[in-house]
Amino acid sequence: MATLPLMDDRTAPSDSRAVFDDIRTRRQTDYVNNFWRALAHDPALLRATWERLNAVMAPGALDPLVKELIYIAVSTANGCGYCVHSHTAAARAKGMTPDQHAELLAVIGMASQTNALATALQVSVDDQFKA
Amino acid sequence: MATLPLMDDRTAPSDSRAVFDDIRTRRQTDYVNNFWRALAHDPALLRATWERLNAVMAPGALDPLVKELIYIAVSTANGCGYCVHSHTAAARAKGMTPDQHAELLAVIGMASQTNALATALQVSVDDQFKA
Amino acid sequence: MATLPLMDDRTAPSDSRAVFDDIRTRRQTDYVNNFWRALAHDPALLRATWERLNAVMAPGALDPLVKELIYIAVSTANGCGYCVHSHTAAARAKGMTPDQHAELLAVIGMASQTNALATALQVSVDDQFKA
Amino acid sequence: MATLPLMDDRTAPSDSRAVFDDIRTRRQTDYVNNFWRALAHDPALLRATWERLNAVMAPGALDPLVKELIYIAVSTANGCGYCVHSHTAAARAKGMTPDQHAELLAVIGMASQTNALATALQVSVDDQFKA
Amino acid sequence: MATLPLMDDRTAPSDSRAVFDDIRTRRQTDYVNNFWRALAHDPALLRATWERLNAVMAPGALDPLVKELIYIAVSTANGCGYCVHSHTAAARAKGMTPDQHAELLAVIGMASQTNALATALQVSVDDQFKA
Amino acid sequence: MATLPLMDDRTAPSDSRAVFDDIRTRRQTDYVNNFWRALAHDPALLRATWERLNAVMAPGALDPLVKELIYIAVSTANGCGYCVHSHTAAARAKGMTPDQHAELLAVIGMASQTNALATALQVSVDDQFKA
């Protein structure tokens, strides 16, 4: 599957190859995963996405593992199978334990349920929740 | 708005009033927010939802604040305005700082963007991401 | 709110007014709700939507009330507040009892939860579920 | 695929095996489908989900088949392929006829269309639809 | 996969075969793609969907290629992999260039990001944006 | 509503005020809409979002109006009311005619319907649609 063929070092434009190299360096692996290889058709989009991802996911007020958990949560709610797979792998690489994974799943399930109930009930926002 | 009128201590069935009391006790506040007051039409659903929420959001392998951040992320992706409001307030009550909130927003925005790109590209899952 | 002003009998094009009249006749009420008044800017889309709705929601292998419950379920999952409101009202007009409404909410909540869990787990479809 | 390996009677923790046994007993089949086998990594989540599902889907004010139709509708709108497959199979097992399936699809399609139109038009909720 | 077996000229009811023939004539190809073959179980839904699609996608105030781009955008946001694949192919057949595809992806990604931010911030609509 | 108070020139940090000024200059208006005023709590996110938006929406292989139509389509499918309002206004400012708006709505409605049908049917992707 894919709506565009995956590129590799031979077929990618040189600007995209440079991003592949940056991915390899920062991640300390030879492997460039399929998402980046599909984006490589558009070097500008590839670079903008890769650089912004690094800025956003860097350590800051939130721990990098917490950011991965949030990423999995969003990807699940958006129904992106690729993203659920890749960020679950990334979270494990950053130390997510089986117990943390289990609690993440429980929270995602709970939130999805109360989201649906609040929407079906069309509950008005309480004044004290407004900024 | 609302597809059912909000109940209060006078109008709620006694089984729902008992849940209201439990909410007040556990949260140490007199205030019962609209979500529970709308659910109160069905005491069984109200109780099941409230008890499961407490079990899921309790401290465990993940910090309660981290669980609230995940809840906000799911609620945002599901487009539940009520839930975004109530869980942002809950996260603040549990100590979320402005910097943490800002980083949460950035991760949610980033994930939403790459979710859409991966879906538009229909990227196949890399073998190494599979369990 | 609205991205287009709501039309009425004075401002709507004559082809849309004819649909308004048909709505009134079939529903035996003078009231034309806001959805149709917003669609009236495009008489062709208004007519196509109204006629298809009548065909789809007519009694058939499924009871009209069951169809309204399904409509509420889809509208909730799609996060359409207007639709949740209007079809909950329609379901009540077709006889939905408070107990039926409560069970509908419980099923919607349950499905939303297991949908999220199955997506977060990326479970493969069992062979025996395939047609 | 899957972000966690599917468990079976040999690999599942004993608390999860007990749920597998309950699934077999209640469903009168030896087969435990993949969803439960993936959830088995977390016996507490497995049991809570299975028990709540049985409570929610039991006969009540709504017929069990109607509940399955609603489940399919939510699963479709949430884009959960696994859930669409498993609950379509469940609906057939509970007697869904081809004509009922066809009408279900037509209602889901219709609702999805008008949901999108109401959202694109940002139609305000009519006062008479409010509870 | 599929929740219903795909039909072909031998297995489809005659009313559905007539639609297959119309698809072949209008598209000047012998190939009938899987979507229509799955819908063929319900000749009425097949015909209504096919005819409405032709009316909506015909040249008008918007160019047919622009309509395909919009179709891809909606299909991506709704997470419909089949639809993303089929309408990306259709857009290419109507002349979509690689540069246009790349810009389409960038806009879809950008919109998904700001959609999430606006929802997480629960920003009120500016008066001047209201019709 | 809003989960953060809207900022203005007095309350915004100076880095955010600089972005407000850039918005005013590029758009040739004094008005800074609520989305940017809510984002102003985080000058880095505000700047990154504003600059990327300008790059993505600039004239290129696709016309700026076409990009706005795509933006509306994504925002509708994601259920972002704020975004539907603001980009419908932007599209009008860029010359969207009532007929173009009407056709946009018809395509969004059609796509939403067939997205749901393809998902409910779980149709497999035709080989010829794969890149």
PDB file of N, CA and C in Angstrom, chain C residues 1-4 31 33-34 49 52-53 56 60-62 67 69-71 74-75 77-78 82-83 85-86 89 99-100 103-104 106-107 110-111 114-115 120-126 128-129, chain D residues 1-4 31 33-34 49 52-53 56 60-62 67 69-71 74-75 77-78 82-83 85-86 89 99-100 103-104 106 110-111 114-115 120-126 128-129:
ATOM      1  N   MET C   1     -24.222  32.085  15.109  1.00  0.00           N
ATOM      2  CA  MET C   1     -23.256  31.355  14.308  1.00  0.00           C
ATOM      3  C   MET C   1     -23.899  30.916  12.989  1.00  0.00           C
ATOM      4  N   ALA C   2     -23.099  30.315  12.175  1.00  0.00           N
ATOM      5  CA  ALA C   2     -23.451  29.805  10.843  1.00  0.00           C
ATOM      6  C   ALA C   2     -22.535  30.480   9.838  1.00  0.00           C
ATOM      7  N   THR C   3     -22.160  29.713   8.827  1.00  0.00           N
ATOM      8  CA  THR C   3     -21.296  30.274   7.787  1.00  0.00           C
ATOM      9  C   THR C   3     -22.118  30.843   6.642  1.00  0.00           C
ATOM     10  N   LEU C   4     -23.428  30.634   6.712  1.00  0.00           N
ATOM     11  CA  LEU C   4     -24.352  31.219   5.738  1.00  0.00           C
ATOM     12  C   LEU C   4     -25.587  31.651   6.516  1.00  0.00           C
ATOM     13  N   TYR C  31     -43.150  24.359  11.224  1.00  0.00           N
ATOM     14  CA  TYR C  31     -41.757  24.672  11.548  1.00  0.00           C
ATOM     15  C   TYR C  31     -40.760  24.009  10.598  1.00  0.00           C
ATOM     16  N   ASN C  33     -36.781  23.495  10.364  1.00  0.00           N
ATOM     17  CA  ASN C  33     -35.633  23.715  11.275  1.00  0.00           C
ATOM     18  C   ASN C  33     -34.403  24.226  10.543  1.00  0.00           C
ATOM     19  N   ASN C  34     -33.493  24.764  11.350  1.00  0.00           N
ATOM     20  CA  ASN C  34     -32.385  25.572  10.840  1.00  0.00           C
ATOM     21  C   ASN C  34     -31.526  24.875   9.790  1.00  0.00           C
ATOM     22  N   THR C  49     -30.849  16.300  -0.618  1.00  0.00           N
ATOM     23  CA  THR C  49     -30.668  15.843   0.762  1.00  0.00           C
ATOM     24  C   THR C  49     -32.001  15.464   1.400  1.00  0.00           C
ATOM     25  N   ARG C  52     -33.471  12.229  -0.292  1.00  0.00           N
ATOM     26  CA  ARG C  52     -32.718  11.026   0.081  1.00  0.00           C
ATOM     27  C   ARG C  52     -32.973  10.672   1.553  1.00  0.00           C
ATOM     28  N   LEU C  53     -33.059  11.700   2.399  1.00  0.00           N
ATOM     29  CA  LEU C  53     -33.337  11.447   3.815  1.00  0.00           C
ATOM     30  C   LEU C  53     -34.663  10.722   3.993  1.00  0.00           C
ATOM     31  N   VAL C  56     -34.301   7.086   2.901  1.00  0.00           N
ATOM     32  CA  VAL C  56     -33.479   6.273   3.795  1.00  0.00           C
ATOM     33  C   VAL C  56     -34.167   6.014   5.136  1.00  0.00           C
ATOM     34  N   GLY C  60     -38.886   0.147   6.861  1.00  0.00           N
ATOM     35  CA  GLY C  60     -38.407  -0.888   5.942  1.00  0.00           C
ATOM     36  C   GLY C  60     -38.067  -2.108   6.765  1.00  0.00           C
ATOM     37  N   ALA C  61     -36.883  -2.648   6.544  1.00  0.00           N
ATOM     38  CA  ALA C  61     -36.470  -3.804   7.343  1.00  0.00           C
ATOM     39  C   ALA C  61     -36.133  -3.366   8.771  1.00  0.00           C
ATOM     40  N   LEU C  62     -35.824  -2.096   8.929  1.00  0.00           N
ATOM     41  CA  LEU C  62     -35.584  -1.545  10.269  1.00  0.00           C
ATOM     42  C   LEU C  62     -36.689  -0.546  10.602  1.00  0.00           C
ATOM     43  N   LYS C  67     -33.782   3.457  13.293  1.00  0.00           N
ATOM     44  CA  LYS C  67     -32.971   4.293  12.392  1.00  0.00           C
ATOM     45  C   LYS C  67     -32.557   5.600  13.064  1.00  0.00           C
ATOM     46  N   LEU C  69     -32.070   6.005  16.262  1.00  0.00           N
ATOM     47  CA  LEU C  69     -31.032   5.678  17.260  1.00  0.00           C
ATOM     48  C   LEU C  69     -29.676   5.541  16.567  1.00  0.00           C
ATOM     49  N   ILE C  70     -29.677   4.894  15.411  1.00  0.00           N
ATOM     50  CA  ILE C  70     -28.432   4.743  14.642  1.00  0.00           C
ATOM     51  C   ILE C  70     -27.914   6.124  14.224  1.00  0.00           C
ATOM     52  N   TYR C  71     -28.846   6.979  13.839  1.00  0.00           N
ATOM     53  CA  TYR C  71     -28.471   8.337  13.402  1.00  0.00           C
ATOM     54  C   TYR C  71     -27.815   9.103  14.551  1.00  0.00           C
ATOM     55  N   VAL C  74     -24.206   7.743  15.071  1.00  0.00           N
ATOM     56  CA  VAL C  74     -23.243   8.251  14.084  1.00  0.00           C
ATOM     57  C   VAL C  74     -22.938   9.721  14.359  1.00  0.00           C
ATOM     58  N   SER C  75     -23.977  10.496  14.628  1.00  0.00           N
ATOM     59  CA  SER C  75     -23.801  11.939  14.858  1.00  0.00           C
ATOM     60  C   SER C  75     -22.928  12.197  16.076  1.00  0.00           C
ATOM     61  N   ALA C  77     -20.576  10.093  17.296  1.00  0.00           N
ATOM     62  CA  ALA C  77     -19.191   9.716  16.979  1.00  0.00           C
ATOM     63  C   ALA C  77     -18.554  10.743  16.047  1.00  0.00           C
ATOM     64  N   ASN C  78     -19.359  11.380  15.196  1.00  0.00           N
ATOM     65  CA  ASN C  78     -18.811  12.412  14.307  1.00  0.00           C
ATOM     66  C   ASN C  78     -18.745  13.781  14.982  1.00  0.00           C
ATOM     67  N   TYR C  82     -25.261  19.776  16.387  1.00  0.00           N
ATOM     68  CA  TYR C  82     -26.579  20.069  15.821  1.00  0.00           C
ATOM     69  C   TYR C  82     -27.352  18.777  15.576  1.00  0.00           C
ATOM     70  N   CYS C  83     -26.660  17.816  14.981  1.00  0.00           N
ATOM     71  CA  CYS C  83     -27.306  16.559  14.581  1.00  0.00           C
ATOM     72  C   CYS C  83     -27.715  15.741  15.806  1.00  0.00           C
ATOM     73  N   HIS C  85     -28.574  16.953  18.672  1.00  0.00           N
ATOM     74  CA  HIS C  85     -29.782  17.615  19.183  1.00  0.00           C
ATOM     75  C   HIS C  85     -31.014  17.293  18.332  1.00  0.00           C
ATOM     76  N   SER C  86     -30.894  17.457  17.029  1.00  0.00           N
ATOM     77  CA  SER C  86     -32.100  17.323  16.190  1.00  0.00           C
ATOM     78  C   SER C  86     -32.578  15.874  16.128  1.00  0.00           C
ATOM     79  N   ALA C  89     -34.255  14.792  19.406  1.00  0.00           N
ATOM     80  CA  ALA C  89     -35.636  15.289  19.399  1.00  0.00           C
ATOM     81  C   ALA C  89     -36.505  14.421  18.490  1.00  0.00           C
ATOM     82  N   ASP C  99     -35.659   5.030  29.109  1.00  0.00           N
ATOM     83  CA  ASP C  99     -34.832   3.829  29.266  1.00  0.00           C
ATOM     84  C   ASP C  99     -34.099   3.483  27.970  1.00  0.00           C
ATOM     85  N   GLN C 100     -34.777   3.651  26.869  1.00  0.00           N
ATOM     86  CA  GLN C 100     -34.117   3.383  25.587  1.00  0.00           C
ATOM     87  C   GLN C 100     -32.982   4.386  25.346  1.00  0.00           C
ATOM     88  N   GLU C 103     -30.022   3.405  27.457  1.00  0.00           N
ATOM     89  CA  GLU C 103     -29.274   2.261  26.910  1.00  0.00           C
ATOM     90  C   GLU C 103     -28.507   2.650  25.645  1.00  0.00           C
ATOM     91  N   LEU C 104     -29.107   3.513  24.850  1.00  0.00           N
ATOM     92  CA  LEU C 104     -28.389   4.020  23.666  1.00  0.00           C
ATOM     93  C   LEU C 104     -27.083   4.679  24.093  1.00  0.00           C
ATOM     94  N   ALA C 106     -25.367   4.219  26.795  1.00  0.00           N
ATOM     95  CA  ALA C 106     -24.427   3.232  27.329  1.00  0.00           C
ATOM     96  C   ALA C 106     -23.731   2.469  26.202  1.00  0.00           C
ATOM     97  N   VAL C 107     -24.473   2.124  25.151  1.00  0.00           N
ATOM     98  CA  VAL C 107     -23.855   1.400  24.024  1.00  0.00           C
ATOM     99  C   VAL C 107     -22.870   2.311  23.292  1.00  0.00           C
ATOM    100  N   MET C 110     -19.769   2.517  25.375  1.00  0.00           N
ATOM    101  CA  MET C 110     -19.016   1.251  25.361  1.00  0.00           C
ATOM    102  C   MET C 110     -18.279   1.069  24.040  1.00  0.00           C
ATOM    103  N   ALA C 111     -18.991   1.315  22.943  1.00  0.00           N
ATOM    104  CA  ALA C 111     -18.379   1.142  21.620  1.00  0.00           C
ATOM    105  C   ALA C 111     -17.196   2.097  21.452  1.00  0.00           C
ATOM    106  N   THR C 114     -14.203   0.561  23.333  1.00  0.00           N
ATOM    107  CA  THR C 114     -13.534  -0.593  22.712  1.00  0.00           C
ATOM    108  C   THR C 114     -12.979  -0.232  21.340  1.00  0.00           C
ATOM    109  N   ASN C 115     -13.597   0.704  20.640  1.00  0.00           N
ATOM    110  CA  ASN C 115     -13.002   1.198  19.381  1.00  0.00           C
ATOM    111  C   ASN C 115     -11.599   1.724  19.652  1.00  0.00           C
ATOM    112  N   ALA C 120      -5.740   1.267  19.560  1.00  0.00           N
ATOM    113  CA  ALA C 120      -4.469   1.420  20.271  1.00  0.00           C
ATOM    114  C   ALA C 120      -3.676   0.111  20.268  1.00  0.00           C
ATOM    115  N   LEU C 121      -4.379  -1.004  20.230  1.00  0.00           N
ATOM    116  CA  LEU C 121      -3.722  -2.315  20.208  1.00  0.00           C
ATOM    117  C   LEU C 121      -3.430  -2.764  18.781  1.00  0.00           C
ATOM    118  N   GLN C 122      -4.069  -2.107  17.796  1.00  0.00           N
ATOM    119  CA  GLN C 122      -3.902  -2.479  16.382  1.00  0.00           C
ATOM    120  C   GLN C 122      -4.145  -3.977  16.171  1.00  0.00           C
ATOM    121  N   VAL C 123      -5.244  -4.444  16.717  1.00  0.00           N
ATOM    122  CA  VAL C 123      -5.587  -5.857  16.633  1.00  0.00           C
ATOM    123  C   VAL C 123      -5.919  -6.258  15.188  1.00  0.00           C
ATOM    124  N   SER C 124      -5.348  -7.370  14.712  1.00  0.00           N
ATOM    125  CA  SER C 124      -5.680  -7.895  13.376  1.00  0.00           C
ATOM    126  C   SER C 124      -7.069  -8.524  13.404  1.00  0.00           C
ATOM    127  N   VAL C 125      -7.741  -8.436  12.275  1.00  0.00           N
ATOM    128  CA  VAL C 125      -9.079  -9.003  12.160  1.00  0.00           C
ATOM    129  C   VAL C 125      -8.992 -10.532  12.137  1.00  0.00           C
ATOM    130  N   ASP C 126      -9.774 -11.186  12.958  1.00  0.00           N
ATOM    131  CA  ASP C 126      -9.857 -12.650  12.967  1.00  0.00           C
ATOM    132  C   ASP C 126     -10.393 -13.134  11.617  1.00  0.00           C
ATOM    133  N   GLN C 128     -12.322 -15.454  10.915  1.00  0.00           N
ATOM    134  CA  GLN C 128     -13.730 -15.817  10.884  1.00  0.00           C
ATOM    135  C   GLN C 128     -14.679 -14.622  10.839  1.00  0.00           C
ATOM    136  N   PHE C 129     -14.126 -13.424  10.977  1.00  0.00           N
ATOM    137  CA  PHE C 129     -14.981 -12.237  10.858  1.00  0.00           C
ATOM    138  C   PHE C 129     -15.033 -11.722   9.421  1.00  0.00           C
TER     139      PHE C 129
ATOM    140  N   MET D   1       0.225  -7.617  12.426  1.00  0.00           N
ATOM    141  CA  MET D   1       0.144  -6.333  13.117  1.00  0.00           C
ATOM    142  C   MET D   1      -0.274  -6.553  14.570  1.00  0.00           C
ATOM    143  N   ALA D   2      -0.271  -5.475  15.285  1.00  0.00           N
ATOM    144  CA  ALA D   2      -0.637  -5.408  16.703  1.00  0.00           C
ATOM    145  C   ALA D   2       0.539  -4.774  17.433  1.00  0.00           C
ATOM    146  N   THR D   3       0.219  -3.965  18.431  1.00  0.00           N
ATOM    147  CA  THR D   3       1.281  -3.321  19.204  1.00  0.00           C
ATOM    148  C   THR D   3       1.663  -4.171  20.410  1.00  0.00           C
ATOM    149  N   LEU D   4       0.918  -5.246  20.626  1.00  0.00           N
ATOM    150  CA  LEU D   4       1.239  -6.212  21.690  1.00  0.00           C
ATOM    151  C   LEU D   4       0.966  -7.601  21.126  1.00  0.00           C
ATOM    152  N   TYR D  31     -13.775 -20.474  20.840  1.00  0.00           N
ATOM    153  CA  TYR D  31     -12.985 -19.421  20.215  1.00  0.00           C
ATOM    154  C   TYR D  31     -12.961 -18.123  21.035  1.00  0.00           C
ATOM    155  N   ASN D  33     -11.715 -14.348  20.558  1.00  0.00           N
ATOM    156  CA  ASN D  33     -11.219 -13.543  19.422  1.00  0.00           C
ATOM    157  C   ASN D  33     -10.097 -12.589  19.836  1.00  0.00           C
ATOM    158  N   ASN D  34      -9.399 -12.125  18.796  1.00  0.00           N
ATOM    159  CA  ASN D  34      -8.118 -11.427  18.985  1.00  0.00           C
ATOM    160  C   ASN D  34      -8.170 -10.228  19.934  1.00  0.00           C
ATOM    161  N   THR D  49     -13.461  -4.553  30.970  1.00  0.00           N
ATOM    162  CA  THR D  49     -14.061  -4.342  29.650  1.00  0.00           C
ATOM    163  C   THR D  49     -15.082  -5.439  29.342  1.00  0.00           C
ATOM    164  N   ARG D  52     -18.228  -5.093  31.673  1.00  0.00           N
ATOM    165  CA  ARG D  52     -19.061  -3.941  31.311  1.00  0.00           C
ATOM    166  C   ARG D  52     -19.765  -4.204  29.981  1.00  0.00           C
ATOM    167  N   LEU D  53     -19.061  -4.825  29.037  1.00  0.00           N
ATOM    168  CA  LEU D  53     -19.675  -5.124  27.739  1.00  0.00           C
ATOM    169  C   LEU D  53     -20.901  -6.004  27.918  1.00  0.00           C
ATOM    170  N   VAL D  56     -23.771  -3.933  29.358  1.00  0.00           N
ATOM    171  CA  VAL D  56     -24.327  -2.948  28.418  1.00  0.00           C
ATOM    172  C   VAL D  56     -25.104  -3.612  27.285  1.00  0.00           C
ATOM    173  N   GLY D  60     -32.619  -5.397  27.254  1.00  0.00           N
ATOM    174  CA  GLY D  60     -33.157  -4.397  28.178  1.00  0.00           C
ATOM    175  C   GLY D  60     -34.251  -3.646  27.453  1.00  0.00           C
ATOM    176  N   ALA D  61     -34.196  -2.324  27.508  1.00  0.00           N
ATOM    177  CA  ALA D  61     -35.199  -1.536  26.785  1.00  0.00           C
ATOM    178  C   ALA D  61     -34.942  -1.603  25.283  1.00  0.00           C
ATOM    179  N   LEU D  62     -33.716  -1.925  24.914  1.00  0.00           N
ATOM    180  CA  LEU D  62     -33.394  -2.127  23.494  1.00  0.00           C
ATOM    181  C   LEU D  62     -33.031  -3.590  23.274  1.00  0.00           C
ATOM    182  N   LYS D  67     -28.788  -3.148  19.589  1.00  0.00           N
ATOM    183  CA  LYS D  67     -27.541  -2.681  20.202  1.00  0.00           C
ATOM    184  C   LYS D  67     -26.339  -2.979  19.309  1.00  0.00           C
ATOM    185  N   LEU D  69     -26.400  -3.103  16.047  1.00  0.00           N
ATOM    186  CA  LEU D  69     -26.458  -2.157  14.922  1.00  0.00           C
ATOM    187  C   LEU D  69     -25.879  -0.808  15.348  1.00  0.00           C
ATOM    188  N   ILE D  70     -26.219  -0.384  16.553  1.00  0.00           N
ATOM    189  CA  ILE D  70     -25.685   0.882  17.071  1.00  0.00           C
ATOM    190  C   ILE D  70     -24.163   0.770  17.231  1.00  0.00           C
ATOM    191  N   TYR D  71     -23.709  -0.376  17.676  1.00  0.00           N
ATOM    192  CA  TYR D  71     -22.264  -0.603  17.857  1.00  0.00           C
ATOM    193  C   TYR D  71     -21.533  -0.498  16.513  1.00  0.00           C
ATOM    194  N   VAL D  74     -21.341   3.248  15.464  1.00  0.00           N
ATOM    195  CA  VAL D  74     -20.297   3.993  16.169  1.00  0.00           C
ATOM    196  C   VAL D  74     -18.915   3.573  15.665  1.00  0.00           C
ATOM    197  N   SER D  75     -18.717   2.273  15.504  1.00  0.00           N
ATOM    198  CA  SER D  75     -17.413   1.758  15.068  1.00  0.00           C
ATOM    199  C   SER D  75     -17.058   2.270  13.672  1.00  0.00           C
ATOM    200  N   ALA D  77     -18.172   5.152  12.301  1.00  0.00           N
ATOM    201  CA  ALA D  77     -17.865   6.584  12.385  1.00  0.00           C
ATOM    202  C   ALA D  77     -16.501   6.806  13.037  1.00  0.00           C
ATOM    203  N   ASN D  78     -16.116   5.914  13.937  1.00  0.00           N
ATOM    204  CA  ASN D  78     -14.801   6.038  14.575  1.00  0.00           C
ATOM    205  C   ASN D  78     -13.687   5.401  13.746  1.00  0.00           C
ATOM    206  N   TYR D  82     -11.374  -3.209  12.906  1.00  0.00           N
ATOM    207  CA  TYR D  82     -11.545  -4.440  13.676  1.00  0.00           C
ATOM    208  C   TYR D  82     -12.972  -4.530  14.228  1.00  0.00           C
ATOM    209  N   CYS D  83     -13.419  -3.417  14.798  1.00  0.00           N
ATOM    210  CA  CYS D  83     -14.723  -3.377  15.464  1.00  0.00           C
ATOM    211  C   CYS D  83     -15.853  -3.518  14.454  1.00  0.00           C
ATOM    212  N   HIS D  85     -15.709  -5.183  11.666  1.00  0.00           N
ATOM    213  CA  HIS D  85     -15.730  -6.610  11.322  1.00  0.00           C
ATOM    214  C   HIS D  85     -16.358  -7.455  12.437  1.00  0.00           C
ATOM    215  N   SER D  86     -15.898  -7.252  13.669  1.00  0.00           N
ATOM    216  CA  SER D  86     -16.362  -8.162  14.726  1.00  0.00           C
ATOM    217  C   SER D  86     -17.835  -7.937  15.061  1.00  0.00           C
ATOM    218  N   ALA D  89     -20.130  -9.342  12.334  1.00  0.00           N
ATOM    219  CA  ALA D  89     -20.274 -10.793  12.545  1.00  0.00           C
ATOM    220  C   ALA D  89     -21.233 -11.061  13.711  1.00  0.00           C
ATOM    221  N   ASP D  99     -31.276  -7.435   4.370  1.00  0.00           N
ATOM    222  CA  ASP D  99     -32.020  -6.183   4.197  1.00  0.00           C
ATOM    223  C   ASP D  99     -31.777  -5.219   5.355  1.00  0.00           C
ATOM    224  N   GLN D 100     -31.699  -5.768   6.549  1.00  0.00           N
ATOM    225  CA  GLN D 100     -31.413  -4.896   7.699  1.00  0.00           C
ATOM    226  C   GLN D 100     -30.005  -4.322   7.587  1.00  0.00           C
ATOM    227  N   GLU D 103     -30.036  -1.502   5.070  1.00  0.00           N
ATOM    228  CA  GLU D 103     -30.633  -0.254   5.595  1.00  0.00           C
ATOM    229  C   GLU D 103     -29.716   0.404   6.631  1.00  0.00           C
ATOM    230  N   LEU D 104     -29.053  -0.415   7.419  1.00  0.00           N
ATOM    231  CA  LEU D 104     -28.075   0.141   8.363  1.00  0.00           C
ATOM    232  C   LEU D 104     -27.025   0.960   7.607  1.00  0.00           C
ATOM    233  N   ALA D 106     -27.250   2.350   4.708  1.00  0.00           N
ATOM    234  CA  ALA D 106     -27.840   3.556   4.127  1.00  0.00           C
ATOM    235  C   ALA D 106     -27.999   4.653   5.180  1.00  0.00           C
ATOM    236  N   MET D 110     -26.136   8.253   5.195  1.00  0.00           N
ATOM    237  CA  MET D 110     -26.949   9.481   5.222  1.00  0.00           C
ATOM    238  C   MET D 110     -26.540  10.379   6.396  1.00  0.00           C
ATOM    239  N   ALA D 111     -26.401   9.768   7.566  1.00  0.00           N
ATOM    240  CA  ALA D 111     -26.041  10.547   8.752  1.00  0.00           C
ATOM    241  C   ALA D 111     -24.663  11.185   8.560  1.00  0.00           C
ATOM    242  N   THR D 114     -25.134  14.303   6.333  1.00  0.00           N
ATOM    243  CA  THR D 114     -25.756  15.485   6.945  1.00  0.00           C
ATOM    244  C   THR D 114     -24.935  15.990   8.137  1.00  0.00           C
ATOM    245  N   ASN D 115     -24.235  15.099   8.825  1.00  0.00           N
ATOM    246  CA  ASN D 115     -23.302  15.560   9.870  1.00  0.00           C
ATOM    247  C   ASN D 115     -22.304  16.541   9.264  1.00  0.00           C
ATOM    248  N   ALA D 120     -20.231  21.967   8.277  1.00  0.00           N
ATOM    249  CA  ALA D 120     -19.709  22.947   7.313  1.00  0.00           C
ATOM    250  C   ALA D 120     -20.531  24.227   7.335  1.00  0.00           C
ATOM    251  N   LEU D 121     -21.826  24.113   7.641  1.00  0.00           N
ATOM    252  CA  LEU D 121     -22.696  25.286   7.691  1.00  0.00           C
ATOM    253  C   LEU D 121     -22.702  25.913   9.077  1.00  0.00           C
ATOM    254  N   GLN D 122     -22.193  25.171  10.079  1.00  0.00           N
ATOM    255  CA  GLN D 122     -22.179  25.663  11.467  1.00  0.00           C
ATOM    256  C   GLN D 122     -23.558  26.141  11.902  1.00  0.00           C
ATOM    257  N   VAL D 123     -24.531  25.295  11.648  1.00  0.00           N
ATOM    258  CA  VAL D 123     -25.919  25.634  11.964  1.00  0.00           C
ATOM    259  C   VAL D 123     -26.123  25.685  13.484  1.00  0.00           C
ATOM    260  N   SER D 124     -26.785  26.731  13.953  1.00  0.00           N
ATOM    261  CA  SER D 124     -27.132  26.839  15.386  1.00  0.00           C
ATOM    262  C   SER D 124     -28.273  25.888  15.709  1.00  0.00           C
ATOM    263  N   VAL D 125     -28.244  25.399  16.931  1.00  0.00           N
ATOM    264  CA  VAL D 125     -29.295  24.478  17.367  1.00  0.00           C
ATOM    265  C   VAL D 125     -30.608  25.237  17.562  1.00  0.00           C
ATOM    266  N   ASP D 126     -31.676  24.732  16.985  1.00  0.00           N
ATOM    267  CA  ASP D 126     -33.009  25.310  17.169  1.00  0.00           C
ATOM    268  C   ASP D 126     -33.399  25.213  18.648  1.00  0.00           C
ATOM    269  N   GLN D 128     -36.135  24.640  20.008  1.00  0.00           N
ATOM    270  CA  GLN D 128     -37.042  23.541  20.359  1.00  0.00           C
ATOM    271  C   GLN D 128     -36.366  22.174  20.426  1.00  0.00           C
ATOM    272  N   PHE D 129     -35.106  22.115  20.035  1.00  0.00           N
ATOM    273  CA  PHE D 129     -34.385  20.841  20.169  1.00  0.00           C
ATOM    274  C   PHE D 129     -33.673  20.735  21.518  1.00  0.00           C
TER     275      PHE D 129
END
